GROMACS .gro file of N, CA, C and O in nm:
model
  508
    1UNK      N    1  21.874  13.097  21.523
    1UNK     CA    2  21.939  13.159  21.409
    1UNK      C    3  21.972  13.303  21.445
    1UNK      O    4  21.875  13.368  21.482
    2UNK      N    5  22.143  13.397  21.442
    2UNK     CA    6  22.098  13.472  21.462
    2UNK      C    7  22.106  13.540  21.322
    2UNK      O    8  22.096  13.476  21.217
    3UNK      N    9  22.126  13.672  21.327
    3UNK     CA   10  22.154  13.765  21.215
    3UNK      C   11  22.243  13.841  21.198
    3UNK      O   12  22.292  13.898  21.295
    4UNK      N   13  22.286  13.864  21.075
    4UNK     CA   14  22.400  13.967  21.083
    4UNK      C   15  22.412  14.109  21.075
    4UNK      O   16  22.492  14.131  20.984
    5UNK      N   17  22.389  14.171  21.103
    5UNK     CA   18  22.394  14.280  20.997
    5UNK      C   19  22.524  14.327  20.949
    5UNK      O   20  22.627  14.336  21.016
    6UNK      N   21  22.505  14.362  20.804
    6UNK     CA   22  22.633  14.361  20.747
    6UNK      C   23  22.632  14.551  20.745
    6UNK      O   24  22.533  14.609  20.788
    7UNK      N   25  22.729  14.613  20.703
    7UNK     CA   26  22.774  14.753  20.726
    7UNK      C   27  22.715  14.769  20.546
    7UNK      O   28  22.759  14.712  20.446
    8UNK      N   29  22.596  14.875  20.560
    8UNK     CA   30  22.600  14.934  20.419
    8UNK      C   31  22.671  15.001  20.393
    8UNK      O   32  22.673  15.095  20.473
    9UNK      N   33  22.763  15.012  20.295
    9UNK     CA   34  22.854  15.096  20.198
    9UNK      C   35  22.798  15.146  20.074
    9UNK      O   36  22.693  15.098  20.030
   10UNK      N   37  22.876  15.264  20.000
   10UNK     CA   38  22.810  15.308  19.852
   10UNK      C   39  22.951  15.341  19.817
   10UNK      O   40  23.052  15.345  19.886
   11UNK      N   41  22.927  15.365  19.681
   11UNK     CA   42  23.038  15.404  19.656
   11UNK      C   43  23.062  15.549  19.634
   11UNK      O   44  22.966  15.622  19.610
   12UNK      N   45  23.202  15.604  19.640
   12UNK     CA   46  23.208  15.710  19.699
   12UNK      C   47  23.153  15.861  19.582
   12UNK      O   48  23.141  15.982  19.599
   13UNK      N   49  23.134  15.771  19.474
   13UNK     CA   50  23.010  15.860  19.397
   13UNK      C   51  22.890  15.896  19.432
   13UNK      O   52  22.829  16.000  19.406
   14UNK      N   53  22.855  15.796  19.500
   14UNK     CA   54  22.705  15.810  19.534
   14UNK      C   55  22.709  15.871  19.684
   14UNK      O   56  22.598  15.884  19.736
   15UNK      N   57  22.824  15.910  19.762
   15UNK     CA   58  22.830  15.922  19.870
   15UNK      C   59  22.865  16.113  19.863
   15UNK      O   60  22.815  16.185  19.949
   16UNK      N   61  22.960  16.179  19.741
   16UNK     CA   62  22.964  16.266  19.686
   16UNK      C   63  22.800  16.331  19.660
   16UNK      O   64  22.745  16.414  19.732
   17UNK      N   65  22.749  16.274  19.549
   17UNK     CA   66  22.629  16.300  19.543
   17UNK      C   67  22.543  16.354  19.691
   17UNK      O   68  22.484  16.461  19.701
   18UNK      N   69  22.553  16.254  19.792
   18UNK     CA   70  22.454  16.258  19.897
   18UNK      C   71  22.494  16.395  19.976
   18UNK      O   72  22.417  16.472  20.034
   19UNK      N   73  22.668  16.407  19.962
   19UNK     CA   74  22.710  16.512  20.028
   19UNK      C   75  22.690  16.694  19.915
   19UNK      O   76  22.690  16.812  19.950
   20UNK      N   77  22.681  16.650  19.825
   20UNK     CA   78  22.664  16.773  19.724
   20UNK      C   79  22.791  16.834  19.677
   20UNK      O   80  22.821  16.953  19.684
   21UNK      N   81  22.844  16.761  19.640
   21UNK     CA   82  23.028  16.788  19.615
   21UNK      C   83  23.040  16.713  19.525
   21UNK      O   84  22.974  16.612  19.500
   22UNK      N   85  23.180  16.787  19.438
   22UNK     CA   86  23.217  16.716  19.307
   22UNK      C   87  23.354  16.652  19.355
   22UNK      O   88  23.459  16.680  19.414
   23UNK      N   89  23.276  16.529  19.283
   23UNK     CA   90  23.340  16.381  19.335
   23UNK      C   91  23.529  16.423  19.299
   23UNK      O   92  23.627  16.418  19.374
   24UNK      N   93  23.515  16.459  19.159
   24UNK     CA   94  23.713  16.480  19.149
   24UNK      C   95  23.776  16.592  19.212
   24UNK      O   96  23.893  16.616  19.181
   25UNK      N   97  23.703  16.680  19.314
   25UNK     CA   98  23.801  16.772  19.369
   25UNK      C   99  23.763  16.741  19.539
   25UNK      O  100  23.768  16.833  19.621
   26UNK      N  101  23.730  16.613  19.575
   26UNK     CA  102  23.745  16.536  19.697
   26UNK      C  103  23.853  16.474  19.718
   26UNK      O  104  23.904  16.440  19.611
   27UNK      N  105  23.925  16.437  19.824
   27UNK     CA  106  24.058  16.408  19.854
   27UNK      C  107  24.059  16.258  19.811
   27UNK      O  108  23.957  16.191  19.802
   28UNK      N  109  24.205  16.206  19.782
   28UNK     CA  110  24.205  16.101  19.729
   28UNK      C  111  24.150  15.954  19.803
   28UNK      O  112  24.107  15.851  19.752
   29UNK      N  113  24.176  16.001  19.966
   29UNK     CA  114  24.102  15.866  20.045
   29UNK      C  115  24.000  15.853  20.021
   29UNK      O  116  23.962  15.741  19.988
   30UNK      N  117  23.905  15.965  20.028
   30UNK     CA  118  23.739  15.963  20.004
   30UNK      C  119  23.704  15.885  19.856
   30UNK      O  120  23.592  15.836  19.838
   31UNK      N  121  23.786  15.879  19.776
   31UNK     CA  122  23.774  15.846  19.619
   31UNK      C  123  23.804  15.724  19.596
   31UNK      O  124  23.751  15.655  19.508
   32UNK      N  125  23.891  15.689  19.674
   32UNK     CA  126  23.939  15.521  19.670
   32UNK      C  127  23.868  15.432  19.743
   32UNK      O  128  23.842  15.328  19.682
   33UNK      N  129  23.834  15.437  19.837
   33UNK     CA  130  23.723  15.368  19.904
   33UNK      C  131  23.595  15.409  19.935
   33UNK      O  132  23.535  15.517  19.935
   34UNK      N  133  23.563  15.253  19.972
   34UNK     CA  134  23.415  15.250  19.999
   34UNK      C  135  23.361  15.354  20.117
   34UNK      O  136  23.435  15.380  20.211
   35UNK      N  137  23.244  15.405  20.110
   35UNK     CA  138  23.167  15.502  20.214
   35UNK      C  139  23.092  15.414  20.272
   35UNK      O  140  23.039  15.335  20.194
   36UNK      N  141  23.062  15.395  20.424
   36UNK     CA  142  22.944  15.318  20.510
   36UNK      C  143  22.863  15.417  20.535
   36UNK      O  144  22.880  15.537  20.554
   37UNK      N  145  22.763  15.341  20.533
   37UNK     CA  146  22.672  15.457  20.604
   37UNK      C  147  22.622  15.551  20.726
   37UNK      O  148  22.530  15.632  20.733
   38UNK      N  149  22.730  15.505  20.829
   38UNK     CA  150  22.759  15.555  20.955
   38UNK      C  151  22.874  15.674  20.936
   38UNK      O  152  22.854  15.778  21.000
   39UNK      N  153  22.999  15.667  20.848
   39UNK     CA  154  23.050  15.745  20.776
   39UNK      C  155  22.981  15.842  20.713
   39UNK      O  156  23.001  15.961  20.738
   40UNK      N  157  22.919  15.813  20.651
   40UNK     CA  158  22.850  15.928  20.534
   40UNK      C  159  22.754  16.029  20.663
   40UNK      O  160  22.728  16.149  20.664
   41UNK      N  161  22.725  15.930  20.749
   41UNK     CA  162  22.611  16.033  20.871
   41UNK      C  163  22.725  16.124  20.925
   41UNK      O  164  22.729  16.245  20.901
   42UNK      N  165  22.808  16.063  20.993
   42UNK     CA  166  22.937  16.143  21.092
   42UNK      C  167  23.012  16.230  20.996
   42UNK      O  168  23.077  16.315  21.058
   43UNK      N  169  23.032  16.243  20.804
   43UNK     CA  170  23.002  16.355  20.724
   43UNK      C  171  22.922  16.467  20.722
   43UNK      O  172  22.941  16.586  20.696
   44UNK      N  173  22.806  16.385  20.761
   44UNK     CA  174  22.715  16.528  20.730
   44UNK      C  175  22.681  16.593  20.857
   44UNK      O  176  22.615  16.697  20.860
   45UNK      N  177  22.718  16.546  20.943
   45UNK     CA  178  22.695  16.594  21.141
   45UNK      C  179  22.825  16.672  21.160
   45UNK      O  180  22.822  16.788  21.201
   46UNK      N  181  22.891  16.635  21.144
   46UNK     CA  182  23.065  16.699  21.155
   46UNK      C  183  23.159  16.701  21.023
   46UNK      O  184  23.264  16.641  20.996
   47UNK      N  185  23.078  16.795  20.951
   47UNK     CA  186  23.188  16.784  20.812
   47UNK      C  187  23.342  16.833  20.847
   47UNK      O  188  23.366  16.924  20.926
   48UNK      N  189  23.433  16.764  20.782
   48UNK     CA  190  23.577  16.781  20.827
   48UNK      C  191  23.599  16.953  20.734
   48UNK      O  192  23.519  17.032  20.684
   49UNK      N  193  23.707  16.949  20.743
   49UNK     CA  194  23.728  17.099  20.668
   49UNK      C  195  23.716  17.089  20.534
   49UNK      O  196  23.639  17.159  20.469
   50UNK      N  197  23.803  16.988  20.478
   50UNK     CA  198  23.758  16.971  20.338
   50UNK      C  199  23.642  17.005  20.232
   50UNK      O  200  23.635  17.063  20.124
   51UNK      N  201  23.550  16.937  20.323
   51UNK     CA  202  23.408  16.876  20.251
   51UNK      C  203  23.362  17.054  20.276
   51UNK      O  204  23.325  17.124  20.180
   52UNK      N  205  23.373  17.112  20.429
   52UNK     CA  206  23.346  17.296  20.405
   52UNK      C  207  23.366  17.363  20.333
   52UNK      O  208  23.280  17.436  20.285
   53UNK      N  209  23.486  17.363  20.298
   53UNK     CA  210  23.550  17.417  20.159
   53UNK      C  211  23.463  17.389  20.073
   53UNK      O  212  23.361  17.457  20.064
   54UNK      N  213  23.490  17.270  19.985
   54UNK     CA  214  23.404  17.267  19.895
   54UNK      C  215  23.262  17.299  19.901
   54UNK      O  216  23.209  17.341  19.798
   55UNK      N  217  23.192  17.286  20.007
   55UNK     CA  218  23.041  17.328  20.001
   55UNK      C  219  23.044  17.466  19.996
   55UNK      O  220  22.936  17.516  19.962
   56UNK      N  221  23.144  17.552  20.022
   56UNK     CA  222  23.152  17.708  20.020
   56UNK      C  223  23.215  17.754  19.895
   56UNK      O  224  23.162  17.839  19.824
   57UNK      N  225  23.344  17.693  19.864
   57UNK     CA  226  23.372  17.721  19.736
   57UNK      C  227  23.407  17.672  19.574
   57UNK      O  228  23.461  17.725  19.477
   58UNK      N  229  23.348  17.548  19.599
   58UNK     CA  230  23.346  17.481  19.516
   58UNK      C  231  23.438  17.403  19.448
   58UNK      O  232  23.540  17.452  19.497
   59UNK      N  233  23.483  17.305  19.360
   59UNK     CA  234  23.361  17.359  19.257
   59UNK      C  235  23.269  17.227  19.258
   59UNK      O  236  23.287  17.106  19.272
   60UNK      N  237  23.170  17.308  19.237
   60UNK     CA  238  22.991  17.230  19.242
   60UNK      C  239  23.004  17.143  19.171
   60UNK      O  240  23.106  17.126  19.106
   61UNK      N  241  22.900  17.066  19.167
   61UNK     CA  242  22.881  16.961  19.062
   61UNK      C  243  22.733  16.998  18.975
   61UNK      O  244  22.653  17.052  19.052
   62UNK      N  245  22.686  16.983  18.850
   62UNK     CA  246  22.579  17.051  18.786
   62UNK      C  247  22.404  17.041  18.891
   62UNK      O  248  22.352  17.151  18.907
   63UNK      N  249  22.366  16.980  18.923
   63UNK     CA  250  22.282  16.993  19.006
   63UNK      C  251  22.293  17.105  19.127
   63UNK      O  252  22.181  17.155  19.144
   64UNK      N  253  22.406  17.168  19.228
   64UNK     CA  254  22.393  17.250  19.303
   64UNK      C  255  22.403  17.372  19.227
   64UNK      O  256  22.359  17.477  19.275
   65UNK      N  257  22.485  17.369  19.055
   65UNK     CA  258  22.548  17.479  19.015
   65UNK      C  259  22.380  17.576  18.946
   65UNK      O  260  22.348  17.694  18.933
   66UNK      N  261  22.315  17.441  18.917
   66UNK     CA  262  22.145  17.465  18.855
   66UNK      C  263  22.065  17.547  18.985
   66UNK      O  264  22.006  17.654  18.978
   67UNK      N  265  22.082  17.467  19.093
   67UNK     CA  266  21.982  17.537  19.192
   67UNK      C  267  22.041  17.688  19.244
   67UNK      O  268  21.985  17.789  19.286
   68UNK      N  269  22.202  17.647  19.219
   68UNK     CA  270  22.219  17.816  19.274
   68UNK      C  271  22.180  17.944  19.169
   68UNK      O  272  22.138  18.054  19.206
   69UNK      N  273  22.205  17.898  19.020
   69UNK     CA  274  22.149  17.982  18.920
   69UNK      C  275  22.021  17.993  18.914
   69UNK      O  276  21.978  18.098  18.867
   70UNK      N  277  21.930  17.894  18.955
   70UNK     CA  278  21.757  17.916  18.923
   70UNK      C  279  21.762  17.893  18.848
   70UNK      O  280  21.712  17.975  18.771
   71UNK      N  281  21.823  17.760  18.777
   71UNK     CA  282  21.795  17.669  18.653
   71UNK      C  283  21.839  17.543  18.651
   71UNK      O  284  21.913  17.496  18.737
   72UNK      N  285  21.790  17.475  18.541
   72UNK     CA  286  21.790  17.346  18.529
   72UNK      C  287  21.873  17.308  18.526
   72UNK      O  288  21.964  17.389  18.515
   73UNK      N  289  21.913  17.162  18.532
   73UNK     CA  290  22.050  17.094  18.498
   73UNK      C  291  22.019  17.117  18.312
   73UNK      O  292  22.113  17.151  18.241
   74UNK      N  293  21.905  17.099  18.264
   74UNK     CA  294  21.909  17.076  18.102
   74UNK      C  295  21.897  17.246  18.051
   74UNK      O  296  21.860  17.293  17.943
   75UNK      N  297  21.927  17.284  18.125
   75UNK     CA  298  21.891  17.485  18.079
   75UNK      C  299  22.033  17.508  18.079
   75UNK      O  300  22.077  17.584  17.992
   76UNK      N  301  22.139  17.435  18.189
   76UNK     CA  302  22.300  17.483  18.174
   76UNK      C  303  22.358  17.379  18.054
   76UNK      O  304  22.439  17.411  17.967
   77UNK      N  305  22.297  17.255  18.070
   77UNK     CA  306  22.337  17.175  17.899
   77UNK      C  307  22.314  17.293  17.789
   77UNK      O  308  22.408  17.353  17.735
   78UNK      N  309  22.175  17.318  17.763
   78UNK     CA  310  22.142  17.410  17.653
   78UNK      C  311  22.233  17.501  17.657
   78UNK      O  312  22.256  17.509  17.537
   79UNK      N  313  22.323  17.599  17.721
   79UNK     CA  314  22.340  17.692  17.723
   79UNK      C  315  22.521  17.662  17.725
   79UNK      O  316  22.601  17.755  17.724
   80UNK      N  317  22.554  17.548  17.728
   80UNK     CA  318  22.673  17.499  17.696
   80UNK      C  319  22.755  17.464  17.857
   80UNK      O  320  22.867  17.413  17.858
   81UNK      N  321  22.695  17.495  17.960
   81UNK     CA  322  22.768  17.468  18.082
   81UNK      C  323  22.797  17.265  18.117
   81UNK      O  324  22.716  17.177  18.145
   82UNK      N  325  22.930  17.264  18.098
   82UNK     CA  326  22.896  17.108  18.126
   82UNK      C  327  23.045  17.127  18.245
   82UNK      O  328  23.059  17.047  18.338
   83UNK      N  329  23.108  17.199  18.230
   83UNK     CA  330  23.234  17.201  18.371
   83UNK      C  331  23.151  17.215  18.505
   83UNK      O  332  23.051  17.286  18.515
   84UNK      N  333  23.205  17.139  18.605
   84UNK     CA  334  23.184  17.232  18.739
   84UNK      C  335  23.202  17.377  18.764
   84UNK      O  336  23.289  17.448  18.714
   85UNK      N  337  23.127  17.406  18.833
   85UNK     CA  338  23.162  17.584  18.896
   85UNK      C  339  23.220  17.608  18.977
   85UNK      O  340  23.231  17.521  19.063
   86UNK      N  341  23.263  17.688  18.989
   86UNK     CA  342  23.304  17.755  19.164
   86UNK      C  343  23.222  17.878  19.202
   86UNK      O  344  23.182  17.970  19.130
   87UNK      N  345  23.205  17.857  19.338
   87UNK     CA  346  23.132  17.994  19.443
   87UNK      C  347  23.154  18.116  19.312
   87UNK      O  348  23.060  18.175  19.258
   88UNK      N  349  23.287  18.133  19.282
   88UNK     CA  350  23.302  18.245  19.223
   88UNK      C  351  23.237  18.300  19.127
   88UNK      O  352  23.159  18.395  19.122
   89UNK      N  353  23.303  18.191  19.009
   89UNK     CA  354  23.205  18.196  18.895
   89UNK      C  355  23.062  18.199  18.873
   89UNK      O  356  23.012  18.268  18.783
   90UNK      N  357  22.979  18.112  18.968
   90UNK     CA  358  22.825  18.108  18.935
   90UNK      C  359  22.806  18.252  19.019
   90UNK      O  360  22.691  18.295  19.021
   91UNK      N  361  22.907  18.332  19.089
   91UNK     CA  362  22.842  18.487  19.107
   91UNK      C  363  22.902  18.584  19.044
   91UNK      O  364  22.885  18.702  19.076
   92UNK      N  365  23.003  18.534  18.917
   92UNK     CA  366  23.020  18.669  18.793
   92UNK      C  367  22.881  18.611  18.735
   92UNK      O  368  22.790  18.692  18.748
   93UNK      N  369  22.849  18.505  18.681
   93UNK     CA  370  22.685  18.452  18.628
   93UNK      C  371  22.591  18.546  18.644
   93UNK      O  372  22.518  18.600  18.561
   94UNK      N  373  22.601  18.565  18.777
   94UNK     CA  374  22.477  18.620  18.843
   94UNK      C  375  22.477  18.784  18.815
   94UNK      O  376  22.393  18.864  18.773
   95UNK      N  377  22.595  18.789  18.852
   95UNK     CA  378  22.600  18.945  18.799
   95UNK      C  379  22.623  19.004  18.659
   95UNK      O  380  22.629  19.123  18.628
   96UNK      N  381  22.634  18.904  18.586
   96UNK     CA  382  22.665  18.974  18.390
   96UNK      C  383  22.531  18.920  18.380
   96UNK      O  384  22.481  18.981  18.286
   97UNK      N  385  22.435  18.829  18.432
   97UNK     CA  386  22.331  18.775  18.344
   97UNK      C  387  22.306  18.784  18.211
   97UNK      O  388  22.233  18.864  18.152
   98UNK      N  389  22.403  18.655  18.148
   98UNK     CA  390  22.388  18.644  18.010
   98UNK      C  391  22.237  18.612  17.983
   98UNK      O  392  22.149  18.587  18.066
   99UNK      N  393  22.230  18.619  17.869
   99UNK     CA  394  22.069  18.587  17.816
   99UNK      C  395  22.074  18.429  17.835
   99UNK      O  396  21.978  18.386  17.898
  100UNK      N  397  22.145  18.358  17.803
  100UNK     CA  398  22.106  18.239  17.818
  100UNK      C  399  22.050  18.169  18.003
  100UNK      O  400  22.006  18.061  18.042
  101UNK      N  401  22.087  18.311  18.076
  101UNK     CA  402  22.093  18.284  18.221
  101UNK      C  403  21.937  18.348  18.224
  101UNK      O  404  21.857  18.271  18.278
  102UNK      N  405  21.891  18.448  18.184
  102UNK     CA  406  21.805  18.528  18.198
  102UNK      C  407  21.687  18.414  18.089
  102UNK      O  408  21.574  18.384  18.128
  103UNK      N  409  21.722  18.387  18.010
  103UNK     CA  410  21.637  18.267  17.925
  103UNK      C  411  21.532  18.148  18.054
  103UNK      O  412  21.419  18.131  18.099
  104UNK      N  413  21.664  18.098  18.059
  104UNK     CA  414  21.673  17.982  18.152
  104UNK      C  415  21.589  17.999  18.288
  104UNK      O  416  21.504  17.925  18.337
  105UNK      N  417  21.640  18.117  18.332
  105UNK     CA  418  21.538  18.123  18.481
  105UNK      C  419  21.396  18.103  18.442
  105UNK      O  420  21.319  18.014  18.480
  106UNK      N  421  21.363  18.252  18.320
  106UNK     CA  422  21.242  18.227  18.310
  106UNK      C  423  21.146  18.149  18.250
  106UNK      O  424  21.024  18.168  18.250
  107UNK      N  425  21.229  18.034  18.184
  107UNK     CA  426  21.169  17.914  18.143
  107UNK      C  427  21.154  17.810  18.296
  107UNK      O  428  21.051  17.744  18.306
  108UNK      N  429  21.250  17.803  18.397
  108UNK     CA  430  21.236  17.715  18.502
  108UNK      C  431  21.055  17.765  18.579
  108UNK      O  432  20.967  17.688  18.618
  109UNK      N  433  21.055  17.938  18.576
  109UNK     CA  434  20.946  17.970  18.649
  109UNK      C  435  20.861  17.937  18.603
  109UNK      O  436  20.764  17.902  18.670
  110UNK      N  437  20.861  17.932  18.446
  110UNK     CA  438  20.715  17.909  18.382
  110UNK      C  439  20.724  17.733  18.458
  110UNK      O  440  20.666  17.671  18.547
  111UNK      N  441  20.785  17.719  18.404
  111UNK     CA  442  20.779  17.531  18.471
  111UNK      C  443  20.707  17.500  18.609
  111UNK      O  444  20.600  17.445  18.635
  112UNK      N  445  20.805  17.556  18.686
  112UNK     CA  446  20.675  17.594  18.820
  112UNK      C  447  20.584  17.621  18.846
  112UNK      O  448  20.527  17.564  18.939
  113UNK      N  449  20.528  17.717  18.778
  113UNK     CA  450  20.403  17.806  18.776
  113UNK      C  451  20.294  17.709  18.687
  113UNK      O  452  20.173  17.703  18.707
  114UNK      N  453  20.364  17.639  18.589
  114UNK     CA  454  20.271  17.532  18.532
  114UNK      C  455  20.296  17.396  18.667
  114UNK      O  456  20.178  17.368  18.690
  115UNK      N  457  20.345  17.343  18.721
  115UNK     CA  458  20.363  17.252  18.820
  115UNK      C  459  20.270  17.289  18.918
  115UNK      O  460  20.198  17.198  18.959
  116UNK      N  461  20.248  17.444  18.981
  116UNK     CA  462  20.159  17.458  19.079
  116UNK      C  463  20.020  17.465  19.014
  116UNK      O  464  19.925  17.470  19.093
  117UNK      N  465  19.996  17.465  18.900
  117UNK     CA  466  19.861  17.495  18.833
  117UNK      C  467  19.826  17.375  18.843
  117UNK      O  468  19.725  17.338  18.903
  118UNK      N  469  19.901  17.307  18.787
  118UNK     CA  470  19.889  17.066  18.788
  118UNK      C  471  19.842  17.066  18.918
  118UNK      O  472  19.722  17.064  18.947
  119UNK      N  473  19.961  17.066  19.022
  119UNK     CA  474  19.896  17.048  19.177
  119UNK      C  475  19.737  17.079  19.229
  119UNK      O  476  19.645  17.009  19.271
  120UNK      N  477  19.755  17.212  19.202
  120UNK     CA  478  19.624  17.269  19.220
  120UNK      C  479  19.501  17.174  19.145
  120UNK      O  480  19.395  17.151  19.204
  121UNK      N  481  19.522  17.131  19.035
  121UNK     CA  482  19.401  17.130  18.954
  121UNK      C  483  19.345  17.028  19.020
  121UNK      O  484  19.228  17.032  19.057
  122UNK      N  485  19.475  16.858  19.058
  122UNK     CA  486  19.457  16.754  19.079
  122UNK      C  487  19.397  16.750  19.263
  122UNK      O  488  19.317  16.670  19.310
  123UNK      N  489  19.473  16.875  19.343
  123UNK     CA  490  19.400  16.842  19.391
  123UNK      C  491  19.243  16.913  19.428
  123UNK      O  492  19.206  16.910  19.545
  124UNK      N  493  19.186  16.953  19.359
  124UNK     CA  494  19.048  16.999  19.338
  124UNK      C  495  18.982  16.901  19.293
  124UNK      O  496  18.868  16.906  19.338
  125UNK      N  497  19.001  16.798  19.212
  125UNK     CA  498  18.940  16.743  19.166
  125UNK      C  499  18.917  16.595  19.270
  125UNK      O  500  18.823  16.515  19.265
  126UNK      N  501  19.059  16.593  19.377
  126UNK     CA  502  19.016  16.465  19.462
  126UNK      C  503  18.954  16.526  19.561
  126UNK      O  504  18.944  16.458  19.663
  127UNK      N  505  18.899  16.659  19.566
  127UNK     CA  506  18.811  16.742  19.672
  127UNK      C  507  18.715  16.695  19.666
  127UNK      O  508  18.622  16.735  19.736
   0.00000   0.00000   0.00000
């Protein structure tokens, strides 16, 4: 008997995702078809110019736009952010620091700071 192996593919949402780019300002080939997973590697080893661009100037998709602000994806909901960003914009953000930006961080730290207290506790106790 032998075997096949068949070529994993995703679709090019989930292939966006893996690359950290917003899926509607990717070129239209990347959007219409399927991604393999030998593709998606030879993406992230040799990104073409495109995919540079966007990782430099965006625009983000809410998960990179959260980590570059030092907040949550549900801290930019609260605060009304639901568009993508660009490089640009999340650094007027940075520099007007609205309160809802200045809110948000320091609710993410407390989050952490309670996360490392959890860590800590649990592992003392399997000490």
């Amino acid at each position: 008997m032998t075997s096949h192996q068949s070529t994993q593919t995703m679709k090019p949402a989930t292939a966006a995702k893996k690359l950290g780019v917003y899926l509607e300002a990717t070129p239209a080939e990347f959007r219409e078809g399927a991604v393999s997973r030998a593709e998606l590697n030879e993406l992230q080893a040799n990104p073409p110019q495109w995919l540079q661009d966007l990782r430099l100037n965006g625009p983000h998709p809410r998960p990179v736009v959260a980590a570059k602000l030092g907040v949550s994806i549900a801290g930019l909901a609260r605060a009304g952010v639901t568009e993508p960003l660009t490089t640009e914009q999340i650094e007027t953000l940075k520099q007007e620091e609205p309160e809802w930006l200045v809110r948000e961080r320091a609710t993410q730290a407390e989050v952490r700071k309670e996360s490392a207290r959890i860590k800590k506790k649990n592992a003392e106790r399997q000490a």
